[in-house]
Amino acid sequence: MGRPVFSAANYTILGRLLFYLPYLSPLHPGRVLSTFLGLDAIIEAITINGVARLANSDLPPSHQSVGGALVKAGLISQVVISLLFMVTVGVFHWNCHFHFQRRRPSTTTTTTSSPSLGSASASASASEEGSGKYHLQRPVPPSRKLKRIIKTLYISTILIIIRSIYGIVTAWDGLRARQQRTIPGVINRQEWFFWTWDGIAMLMNIYLWNLYYPGRYLPSDCKVYLSPNGDGVTETMGPGWKDERKWWVTVLDPFDFVGIVMGRDKKLGKFWEEEQEREREAEERRKRDLEMGSEGGEEGGKDGNGKGGKSKGEKDQKSWLGRIVQAISEHNLVAGG
């Protein structure tokens, strides 16, 4: 398996990671795979076009030189795309670092979540304990499990870059030998270079993602996200990421640079902020209910003890006695008349 396969796997994992923490995402999580994979497809098309020109001996030397330039440009662009991907991971890592510094996660695995989480995330093995409370069977704290995935993305991308640099060196040497009509250099004649910088690098990539399989740390449903104002382990079922822009605009501008410049990005609906607002309103209602209940208890105690007031039962009893006396008196009046 070559670079595009491992790169596509990394793009998919980063997208799922951004779905899990949407409030820390530097771009639309659903556009990570389409954007980077689309750039890779363009680069592969350029490289294949260059190789086809080089392999066609019927073309004039000038066209073959253009083919060699296209191959060089495509191979260098592969490294540039991998570096851009690492920058995206780094921005997300930076956001996570400051977020978890402000909200230090709890060591307990008992979390509070919406009741729909149990049906949506079967891998969590959630068991109900009271109203809306679950035990999530993920003993790894979020800060630690996120670090594992992010570090694995770093290492995997570095291995891909090493393999791409090896491809650049071998291509440069082959083109030089073709142009000068000489024997290729030692890097193209010795097989151990290939096994070291290509075969072993990709084999390490395979073992790396099997050792730190992301499915152990991320929920199976991309709508489940980590609550931004919880204890660090609370997961909530959300409606999913929404972007009001047209799909082709999100592909061309996944980072929404136009929206940032025009201030339109602040108007987009962010479901985690709506969830926070609902939680704040619910907490305020609970506090008001508790305060009203405590004030009612104090007033009842004061009426019954401090001011010699009468309890509700005594008042009800006297009202019933008054009605009976009134009925008897009315009956006597009717009988006397």
mmCIF file of C-alpha atoms in Angstrom:
data_model
loop_
_atom_site.group_PDB
_atom_site.id
_atom_site.type_symbol
_atom_site.label_atom_id
_atom_site.label_comp_id
_atom_site.label_asym_id
_atom_site.label_seq_id
_atom_site.Cartn_x
_atom_site.Cartn_y
_atom_site.Cartn_z
ATOM 1 C CA MET A 1 0.000 0.000 0.000
ATOM 2 C CA GLY A 2 1.278 3.419 -0.937
ATOM 3 C CA ARG A 3 1.076 6.898 0.435
ATOM 4 C CA PRO A 4 -2.507 7.757 -0.710
ATOM 5 C CA VAL A 5 -4.004 4.860 1.268
ATOM 6 C CA PHE A 6 -2.318 5.775 4.567
ATOM 7 C CA SER A 7 -2.961 9.472 4.000
ATOM 8 C CA ALA A 8 -6.672 8.818 3.429
ATOM 9 C CA ALA A 9 -6.779 6.819 6.688
ATOM 10 C CA ASN A 10 -5.186 9.744 8.551
ATOM 11 C CA TYR A 11 -7.644 12.213 7.009
ATOM 12 C CA THR A 12 -10.576 10.049 8.104
ATOM 13 C CA ILE A 13 -9.288 9.705 11.675
ATOM 14 C CA LEU A 14 -8.692 13.446 12.010
ATOM 15 C CA GLY A 15 -12.213 14.122 10.739
ATOM 16 C CA ARG A 16 -13.732 11.803 13.355
ATOM 17 C CA LEU A 17 -11.583 13.438 16.016
ATOM 18 C CA LEU A 18 -12.893 16.872 15.024
ATOM 19 C CA PHE A 19 -16.467 15.557 15.142
ATOM 20 C CA TYR A 20 -15.782 14.446 18.727
ATOM 21 C CA LEU A 21 -14.613 17.956 19.740
ATOM 22 C CA PRO A 22 -16.382 20.264 17.252
ATOM 23 C CA TYR A 23 -15.854 23.398 19.349
ATOM 24 C CA LEU A 24 -12.056 22.982 18.964
ATOM 25 C CA SER A 25 -12.103 22.154 15.258
ATOM 26 C CA PRO A 26 -10.177 24.516 12.941
ATOM 27 C CA LEU A 27 -12.355 23.498 9.947
ATOM 28 C CA HIS A 28 -15.523 21.620 9.079
ATOM 29 C CA PRO A 29 -14.909 18.002 10.239
ATOM 30 C CA GLY A 30 -16.782 16.573 7.266
ATOM 31 C CA ARG A 31 -14.516 18.434 4.842
ATOM 32 C CA VAL A 32 -11.180 17.056 6.102
ATOM 33 C CA LEU A 33 -11.323 13.913 3.970
ATOM 34 C CA SER A 34 -12.807 15.576 0.887
ATOM 35 C CA THR A 35 -10.372 18.528 0.956
ATOM 36 C CA PHE A 36 -7.096 16.694 1.522
ATOM 37 C CA LEU A 37 -8.082 13.678 -0.576
ATOM 38 C CA GLY A 38 -9.143 16.016 -3.379
ATOM 39 C CA LEU A 39 -5.743 17.733 -3.267
ATOM 40 C CA ASP A 40 -4.048 14.323 -3.311
ATOM 41 C CA ALA A 41 -6.097 13.324 -6.362
ATOM 42 C CA ILE A 42 -5.003 16.466 -8.215
ATOM 43 C CA ILE A 43 -1.360 15.800 -7.307
ATOM 44 C CA GLU A 44 -1.590 12.164 -8.400
ATOM 45 C CA ALA A 45 -3.103 13.262 -11.724
ATOM 46 C CA ILE A 46 -0.208 15.681 -12.283
ATOM 47 C CA THR A 47 2.346 12.983 -11.444
ATOM 48 C CA ILE A 48 0.700 10.391 -13.709
ATOM 49 C CA ASN A 49 0.584 12.920 -16.556
ATOM 50 C CA GLY A 50 4.307 13.558 -16.113
ATOM 51 C CA VAL A 51 5.156 9.854 -16.046
ATOM 52 C CA ALA A 52 3.096 9.295 -19.204
ATOM 53 C CA ARG A 53 5.041 12.021 -21.008
ATOM 54 C CA LEU A 54 8.342 10.534 -19.897
ATOM 55 C CA ALA A 55 7.380 7.022 -20.972
ATOM 56 C CA ASN A 56 6.260 8.110 -24.450
ATOM 57 C CA SER A 57 9.404 7.947 -26.573
ATOM 58 C CA ASP A 58 7.550 9.373 -29.569
ATOM 59 C CA LEU A 59 7.284 12.796 -27.934
ATOM 60 C CA PRO A 60 9.985 15.388 -28.542
ATOM 61 C CA PRO A 61 12.593 15.991 -25.800
ATOM 62 C CA SER A 62 10.936 19.270 -24.821
ATOM 63 C CA HIS A 63 7.671 17.482 -23.992
ATOM 64 C CA GLN A 64 9.561 14.830 -22.070
ATOM 65 C CA SER A 65 11.301 17.567 -20.081
ATOM 66 C CA VAL A 66 7.864 18.950 -19.222
ATOM 67 C CA GLY A 67 6.911 15.475 -18.031
ATOM 68 C CA GLY A 68 9.948 15.330 -15.758
ATOM 69 C CA ALA A 69 9.049 18.740 -14.310
ATOM 70 C CA LEU A 70 5.489 17.547 -13.657
ATOM 71 C CA VAL A 71 6.784 14.484 -11.812
ATOM 72 C CA LYS A 72 9.045 16.643 -9.635
ATOM 73 C CA ALA A 73 6.231 19.095 -8.928
ATOM 74 C CA GLY A 74 3.842 16.287 -7.993
ATOM 75 C CA LEU A 75 6.303 14.611 -5.626
ATOM 76 C CA ILE A 76 7.176 17.879 -3.904
ATOM 77 C CA SER A 77 3.477 18.739 -3.601
ATOM 78 C CA GLN A 78 2.910 15.467 -1.756
ATOM 79 C CA VAL A 79 5.290 16.630 0.977
ATOM 80 C CA VAL A 80 3.620 20.054 1.060
ATOM 81 C CA ILE A 81 0.165 18.495 1.528
ATOM 82 C CA SER A 82 1.477 16.259 4.319
ATOM 83 C CA LEU A 83 2.995 19.297 6.056
ATOM 84 C CA LEU A 84 -0.297 21.191 5.683
ATOM 85 C CA PHE A 85 -2.079 18.242 7.257
ATOM 86 C CA MET A 86 0.392 18.275 10.170
ATOM 87 C CA VAL A 87 -0.263 21.995 10.641
ATOM 88 C CA THR A 88 -4.005 21.276 10.853
ATOM 89 C CA VAL A 89 -3.380 18.570 13.451
ATOM 90 C CA GLY A 90 -1.091 20.972 15.319
ATOM 91 C CA VAL A 91 -3.742 23.710 15.456
ATOM 92 C CA PHE A 92 -6.262 21.226 16.827
ATOM 93 C CA HIS A 93 -3.671 19.939 19.335
ATOM 94 C CA TRP A 94 -3.009 23.509 20.469
ATOM 95 C CA ASN A 95 -6.738 24.117 20.987
ATOM 96 C CA CYS A 96 -7.073 20.889 22.978
ATOM 97 C CA HIS A 97 -4.119 21.792 25.178
ATOM 98 C CA PHE A 98 -5.579 25.109 26.289
ATOM 99 C CA HIS A 99 -9.109 23.715 26.608
ATOM 100 C CA PHE A 100 -8.077 20.917 28.968
ATOM 101 C CA GLN A 101 -5.788 23.267 30.876
ATOM 102 C CA ARG A 102 -8.830 25.382 31.756
ATOM 103 C CA ARG A 103 -11.093 22.384 32.426
ATOM 104 C CA ARG A 104 -9.077 19.678 34.097
ATOM 105 C CA PRO A 105 -10.825 16.334 33.469
ATOM 106 C CA SER A 106 -12.167 14.242 36.305
ATOM 107 C CA THR A 107 -10.672 10.798 36.966
ATOM 108 C CA THR A 108 -14.088 9.174 37.433
ATOM 109 C CA THR A 109 -15.759 7.274 34.611
ATOM 110 C CA THR A 110 -19.316 8.088 35.744
ATOM 111 C CA THR A 111 -20.774 10.668 33.396
ATOM 112 C CA THR A 112 -24.021 12.476 32.766
ATOM 113 C CA SER A 113 -25.359 12.459 29.260
ATOM 114 C CA SER A 114 -28.536 12.532 27.263
ATOM 115 C CA PRO A 115 -30.640 9.348 27.379
ATOM 116 C CA SER A 116 -30.205 8.872 23.634
ATOM 117 C CA LEU A 117 -26.486 8.250 24.041
ATOM 118 C CA GLY A 118 -27.033 4.697 25.198
ATOM 119 C CA SER A 119 -28.798 3.736 21.983
ATOM 120 C CA ALA A 120 -26.548 5.791 19.729
ATOM 121 C CA SER A 121 -23.193 4.600 21.063
ATOM 122 C CA ALA A 122 -23.431 0.888 21.610
ATOM 123 C CA SER A 123 -19.679 0.580 21.977
ATOM 124 C CA ALA A 124 -19.851 2.702 25.095
ATOM 125 C CA SER A 125 -21.825 -0.079 26.890
ATOM 126 C CA ALA A 126 -23.817 2.538 28.751
ATOM 127 C CA SER A 127 -25.942 1.391 31.709
ATOM 128 C CA GLU A 128 -28.562 3.691 33.186
ATOM 129 C CA GLU A 129 -28.149 4.877 36.737
ATOM 130 C CA GLY A 130 -30.889 7.348 37.601
ATOM 131 C CA SER A 131 -32.207 9.974 35.238
ATOM 132 C CA GLY A 132 -29.815 10.496 32.320
ATOM 133 C CA LYS A 133 -26.730 9.046 34.047
ATOM 134 C CA TYR A 134 -24.522 6.417 32.502
ATOM 135 C CA HIS A 135 -21.302 4.509 33.174
ATOM 136 C CA LEU A 136 -19.246 4.729 29.989
ATOM 137 C CA GLN A 137 -16.909 1.776 29.600
ATOM 138 C CA ARG A 138 -13.955 3.872 28.458
ATOM 139 C CA PRO A 139 -11.481 3.992 31.354
ATOM 140 C CA VAL A 140 -9.006 6.226 29.499
ATOM 141 C CA PRO A 141 -9.403 9.946 30.402
ATOM 142 C CA PRO A 142 -10.157 12.158 27.381
ATOM 143 C CA SER A 143 -6.947 14.177 27.594
ATOM 144 C CA ARG A 144 -4.863 11.001 27.532
ATOM 145 C CA LYS A 145 -6.787 9.221 24.779
ATOM 146 C CA LEU A 146 -6.786 12.333 22.610
ATOM 147 C CA LYS A 147 -3.026 12.662 23.057
ATOM 148 C CA ARG A 148 -2.584 9.070 21.914
ATOM 149 C CA ILE A 149 -4.540 9.640 18.710
ATOM 150 C CA ILE A 150 -2.851 12.978 17.989
ATOM 151 C CA LYS A 151 0.645 11.596 18.595
ATOM 152 C CA THR A 152 -0.153 8.633 16.364
ATOM 153 C CA LEU A 153 -1.261 11.039 13.634
ATOM 154 C CA TYR A 154 2.017 12.936 13.996
ATOM 155 C CA ILE A 155 4.142 9.787 13.745
ATOM 156 C CA SER A 156 2.131 8.362 10.858
ATOM 157 C CA THR A 157 2.411 11.609 8.882
ATOM 158 C CA ILE A 158 6.166 11.800 9.537
ATOM 159 C CA LEU A 159 6.560 8.252 8.182
ATOM 160 C CA ILE A 160 4.589 9.253 5.082
ATOM 161 C CA ILE A 161 6.806 12.319 4.625
ATOM 162 C CA ILE A 162 9.936 10.142 4.920
ATOM 163 C CA ARG A 163 8.574 7.856 2.231
ATOM 164 C CA SER A 164 7.721 10.856 0.026
ATOM 165 C CA ILE A 165 11.211 12.336 0.412
ATOM 166 C CA TYR A 166 12.692 8.979 -0.591
ATOM 167 C CA GLY A 167 10.474 9.051 -3.702
ATOM 168 C CA ILE A 168 11.710 12.579 -4.536
ATOM 169 C CA VAL A 169 15.360 11.545 -4.238
ATOM 170 C CA THR A 170 14.938 8.433 -6.379
ATOM 171 C CA ALA A 171 12.951 10.350 -9.023
ATOM 172 C CA TRP A 172 15.538 13.131 -9.148
ATOM 173 C CA ASP A 173 18.340 10.600 -9.531
ATOM 174 C CA GLY A 174 16.454 8.681 -12.241
ATOM 175 C CA LEU A 175 15.679 11.836 -14.215
ATOM 176 C CA ARG A 176 19.291 12.963 -13.954
ATOM 177 C CA ALA A 177 20.534 9.610 -15.233
ATOM 178 C CA ARG A 178 17.976 9.693 -18.063
ATOM 179 C CA GLN A 179 18.970 13.195 -19.098
ATOM 180 C CA GLN A 180 22.714 12.535 -18.943
ATOM 181 C CA ARG A 181 22.362 8.983 -20.296
ATOM 182 C CA THR A 182 24.373 7.555 -17.435
ATOM 183 C CA ILE A 183 23.931 4.806 -14.858
ATOM 184 C CA PRO A 184 21.497 5.703 -12.012
ATOM 185 C CA GLY A 185 22.937 6.434 -8.608
ATOM 186 C CA VAL A 186 23.402 3.984 -5.776
ATOM 187 C CA ILE A 187 19.998 4.821 -4.250
ATOM 188 C CA ASN A 188 18.292 3.340 -7.327
ATOM 189 C CA ARG A 189 20.683 0.398 -7.640
ATOM 190 C CA GLN A 190 20.717 -0.835 -4.039
ATOM 191 C CA GLU A 191 17.529 -2.527 -2.880
ATOM 192 C CA TRP A 192 18.026 -1.924 0.843
ATOM 193 C CA PHE A 193 17.267 1.775 0.338
ATOM 194 C CA PHE A 194 13.793 0.819 -0.841
ATOM 195 C CA TRP A 195 13.152 -1.591 2.040
ATOM 196 C CA THR A 196 14.412 0.901 4.641
ATOM 197 C CA TRP A 197 12.799 4.140 3.516
ATOM 198 C CA ASP A 198 9.678 2.799 1.794
ATOM 199 C CA GLY A 199 8.762 -0.739 2.842
ATOM 200 C CA ILE A 200 9.666 -0.558 6.553
ATOM 201 C CA ALA A 201 8.207 2.963 6.891
ATOM 202 C CA MET A 202 4.826 1.838 5.572
ATOM 203 C CA LEU A 203 4.966 -1.397 7.599
ATOM 204 C CA MET A 204 5.533 0.670 10.759
ATOM 205 C CA ASN A 205 2.496 2.725 9.784
ATOM 206 C CA ILE A 206 0.348 -0.411 9.642
ATOM 207 C CA TYR A 207 1.536 -1.669 13.035
ATOM 208 C CA LEU A 208 1.120 1.813 14.532
ATOM 209 C CA TRP A 209 -2.599 2.083 13.759
ATOM 210 C CA ASN A 210 -3.200 -1.516 14.848
ATOM 211 C CA LEU A 211 -1.498 -0.828 18.165
ATOM 212 C CA TYR A 212 -3.413 2.413 18.801
ATOM 213 C CA TYR A 213 -6.656 1.592 17.066
ATOM 214 C CA PRO A 214 -8.770 4.817 17.142
ATOM 215 C CA GLY A 215 -12.021 2.888 17.580
ATOM 216 C CA ARG A 216 -11.018 2.187 21.185
ATOM 217 C CA TYR A 217 -10.958 5.893 22.007
ATOM 218 C CA LEU A 218 -13.674 7.439 19.819
ATOM 219 C CA PRO A 219 -17.448 6.733 19.792
ATOM 220 C CA SER A 220 -18.924 4.842 16.869
ATOM 221 C CA ASP A 221 -21.443 7.623 16.115
ATOM 222 C CA CYS A 222 -19.998 10.892 14.807
ATOM 223 C CA LYS A 223 -22.919 12.809 16.392
ATOM 224 C CA VAL A 224 -21.653 11.974 19.893
ATOM 225 C CA TYR A 225 -19.360 14.731 21.129
ATOM 226 C CA LEU A 226 -17.529 15.595 24.330
ATOM 227 C CA SER A 227 -19.448 18.199 26.322
ATOM 228 C CA PRO A 228 -17.432 21.448 26.493
ATOM 229 C CA ASN A 229 -18.696 22.479 29.934
ATOM 230 C CA GLY A 230 -18.784 19.110 31.687
ATOM 231 C CA ASP A 231 -16.318 17.217 33.829
ATOM 232 C CA GLY A 232 -14.147 16.187 30.906
ATOM 233 C CA VAL A 233 -15.747 12.774 30.356
ATOM 234 C CA THR A 234 -19.390 13.689 29.685
ATOM 235 C CA GLU A 235 -20.482 12.739 26.173
ATOM 236 C CA THR A 236 -23.653 14.124 24.596
ATOM 237 C CA MET A 237 -25.663 13.184 21.537
ATOM 238 C CA GLY A 238 -25.878 16.219 19.278
ATOM 239 C CA PRO A 239 -27.611 16.958 15.967
ATOM 240 C CA GLY A 240 -24.323 16.866 14.053
ATOM 241 C CA TRP A 241 -22.273 19.616 12.470
ATOM 242 C CA LYS A 242 -24.278 22.048 10.368
ATOM 243 C CA ASP A 243 -22.890 24.421 7.768
ATOM 244 C CA GLU A 244 -25.317 26.729 5.976
ATOM 245 C CA ARG A 245 -22.971 27.197 3.022
ATOM 246 C CA LYS A 246 -23.361 25.291 -0.235
ATOM 247 C CA TRP A 247 -21.432 22.035 -0.420
ATOM 248 C CA TRP A 248 -19.159 23.199 -3.256
ATOM 249 C CA VAL A 249 -18.262 26.304 -1.240
ATOM 250 C CA THR A 250 -17.270 24.138 1.736
ATOM 251 C CA VAL A 251 -15.058 22.058 -0.574
ATOM 252 C CA LEU A 252 -13.334 25.108 -2.064
ATOM 253 C CA ASP A 253 -13.078 26.958 1.277
ATOM 254 C CA PRO A 254 -13.121 24.337 4.078
ATOM 255 C CA PHE A 255 -11.529 26.724 6.589
ATOM 256 C CA ASP A 256 -14.172 29.389 5.784
ATOM 257 C CA PHE A 257 -11.620 32.141 5.276
ATOM 258 C CA VAL A 258 -14.278 34.257 3.546
ATOM 259 C CA GLY A 259 -16.588 33.924 6.552
ATOM 260 C CA ILE A 260 -13.791 34.831 8.966
ATOM 261 C CA VAL A 261 -12.956 37.986 6.970
ATOM 262 C CA MET A 262 -16.608 39.041 6.635
ATOM 263 C CA GLY A 263 -17.569 38.023 10.185
ATOM 264 C CA ARG A 264 -20.145 35.554 8.892
ATOM 265 C CA ASP A 265 -18.590 32.619 10.782
ATOM 266 C CA LYS A 266 -19.957 33.997 14.073
ATOM 267 C CA LYS A 267 -23.519 33.714 12.747
ATOM 268 C CA LEU A 268 -23.342 29.987 12.032
ATOM 269 C CA GLY A 269 -25.402 27.800 14.343
ATOM 270 C CA LYS A 270 -23.212 25.963 16.845
ATOM 271 C CA PHE A 271 -25.170 23.197 18.503
ATOM 272 C CA TRP A 272 -22.779 22.829 21.440
ATOM 273 C CA GLU A 273 -23.412 26.473 22.409
ATOM 274 C CA GLU A 274 -27.155 25.830 22.271
ATOM 275 C CA GLU A 275 -26.622 22.783 24.498
ATOM 276 C CA GLN A 276 -24.667 24.900 26.974
ATOM 277 C CA GLU A 277 -27.442 27.496 27.026
ATOM 278 C CA ARG A 278 -30.073 24.825 27.708
ATOM 279 C CA GLU A 279 -27.962 23.383 30.524
ATOM 280 C CA ARG A 280 -27.525 26.840 32.069
ATOM 281 C CA GLU A 281 -31.273 27.508 31.894
ATOM 282 C CA ALA A 282 -32.051 24.122 33.452
ATOM 283 C CA GLU A 283 -29.564 24.783 36.243
ATOM 284 C CA GLU A 284 -31.096 28.201 36.927
ATOM 285 C CA ARG A 285 -34.590 26.670 37.056
ATOM 286 C CA ARG A 286 -33.402 24.046 39.551
ATOM 287 C CA LYS A 287 -31.850 26.725 41.732
ATOM 288 C CA ARG A 288 -35.035 28.815 41.650
ATOM 289 C CA ASP A 289 -37.154 25.785 42.564
ATOM 290 C CA LEU A 290 -34.860 24.957 45.467
ATOM 291 C CA GLU A 291 -34.948 28.556 46.710
ATOM 292 C CA MET A 292 -38.752 28.721 46.474
ATOM 293 C CA GLY A 293 -39.070 25.395 48.273
ATOM 294 C CA SER A 294 -36.760 26.486 51.098
ATOM 295 C CA GLU A 295 -38.597 29.828 51.456
ATOM 296 C CA GLY A 296 -41.959 28.031 51.590
ATOM 297 C CA GLY A 297 -40.672 25.679 54.298
ATOM 298 C CA GLU A 298 -39.336 28.563 56.367
ATOM 299 C CA GLU A 299 -42.637 30.480 56.126
ATOM 300 C CA GLY A 300 -44.626 27.388 57.118
ATOM 301 C CA GLY A 301 -42.393 26.791 60.127
ATOM 302 C CA LYS A 302 -42.610 30.428 61.150
ATOM 303 C CA ASP A 303 -46.435 30.425 60.951
ATOM 304 C CA GLY A 304 -46.710 27.212 62.935
ATOM 305 C CA ASN A 305 -44.160 28.003 65.659
ATOM 306 C CA GLY A 306 -43.096 31.648 65.825
ATOM 307 C CA LYS A 307 -46.408 33.437 65.296
ATOM 308 C CA GLY A 308 -48.783 30.827 66.609
ATOM 309 C CA GLY A 309 -50.107 30.252 63.131
ATOM 310 C CA LYS A 310 -52.331 27.334 62.267
ATOM 311 C CA SER A 311 -51.314 24.473 60.105
ATOM 312 C CA LYS A 312 -53.089 23.618 56.872
ATOM 313 C CA GLY A 313 -54.704 20.530 58.413
ATOM 314 C CA GLU A 314 -56.191 22.507 61.261
ATOM 315 C CA LYS A 315 -57.609 25.103 58.867
ATOM 316 C CA ASP A 316 -59.178 22.414 56.680
ATOM 317 C CA GLN A 317 -60.689 20.699 59.720
ATOM 318 C CA LYS A 318 -62.288 23.931 60.966
ATOM 319 C CA SER A 319 -63.695 24.748 57.559
ATOM 320 C CA TRP A 320 -65.402 21.339 57.392
ATOM 321 C CA LEU A 321 -66.848 21.763 60.895
ATOM 322 C CA GLY A 322 -68.218 25.168 59.949
ATOM 323 C CA ARG A 323 -69.969 23.714 56.906
ATOM 324 C CA ILE A 324 -71.602 20.967 59.021
ATOM 325 C CA VAL A 325 -72.855 23.479 61.625
ATOM 326 C CA GLN A 326 -74.233 25.713 58.878
ATOM 327 C CA ALA A 327 -76.087 22.786 57.254
ATOM 328 C CA ILE A 328 -77.630 21.737 60.605
ATOM 329 C CA SER A 329 -78.820 25.267 61.330
ATOM 330 C CA GLU A 330 -80.396 25.606 57.887
ATOM 331 C CA HIS A 331 -82.174 22.244 58.386
ATOM 332 C CA ASN A 332 -83.613 23.408 61.752
ATOM 333 C CA LEU A 333 -84.865 26.620 60.219
ATOM 334 C CA VAL A 334 -86.640 24.750 57.448
ATOM 335 C CA ALA A 335 -88.198 22.280 59.917
ATOM 336 C CA GLY A 336 -89.386 25.080 62.236
ATOM 337 C CA GLY A 337 -90.956 26.960 59.337
#
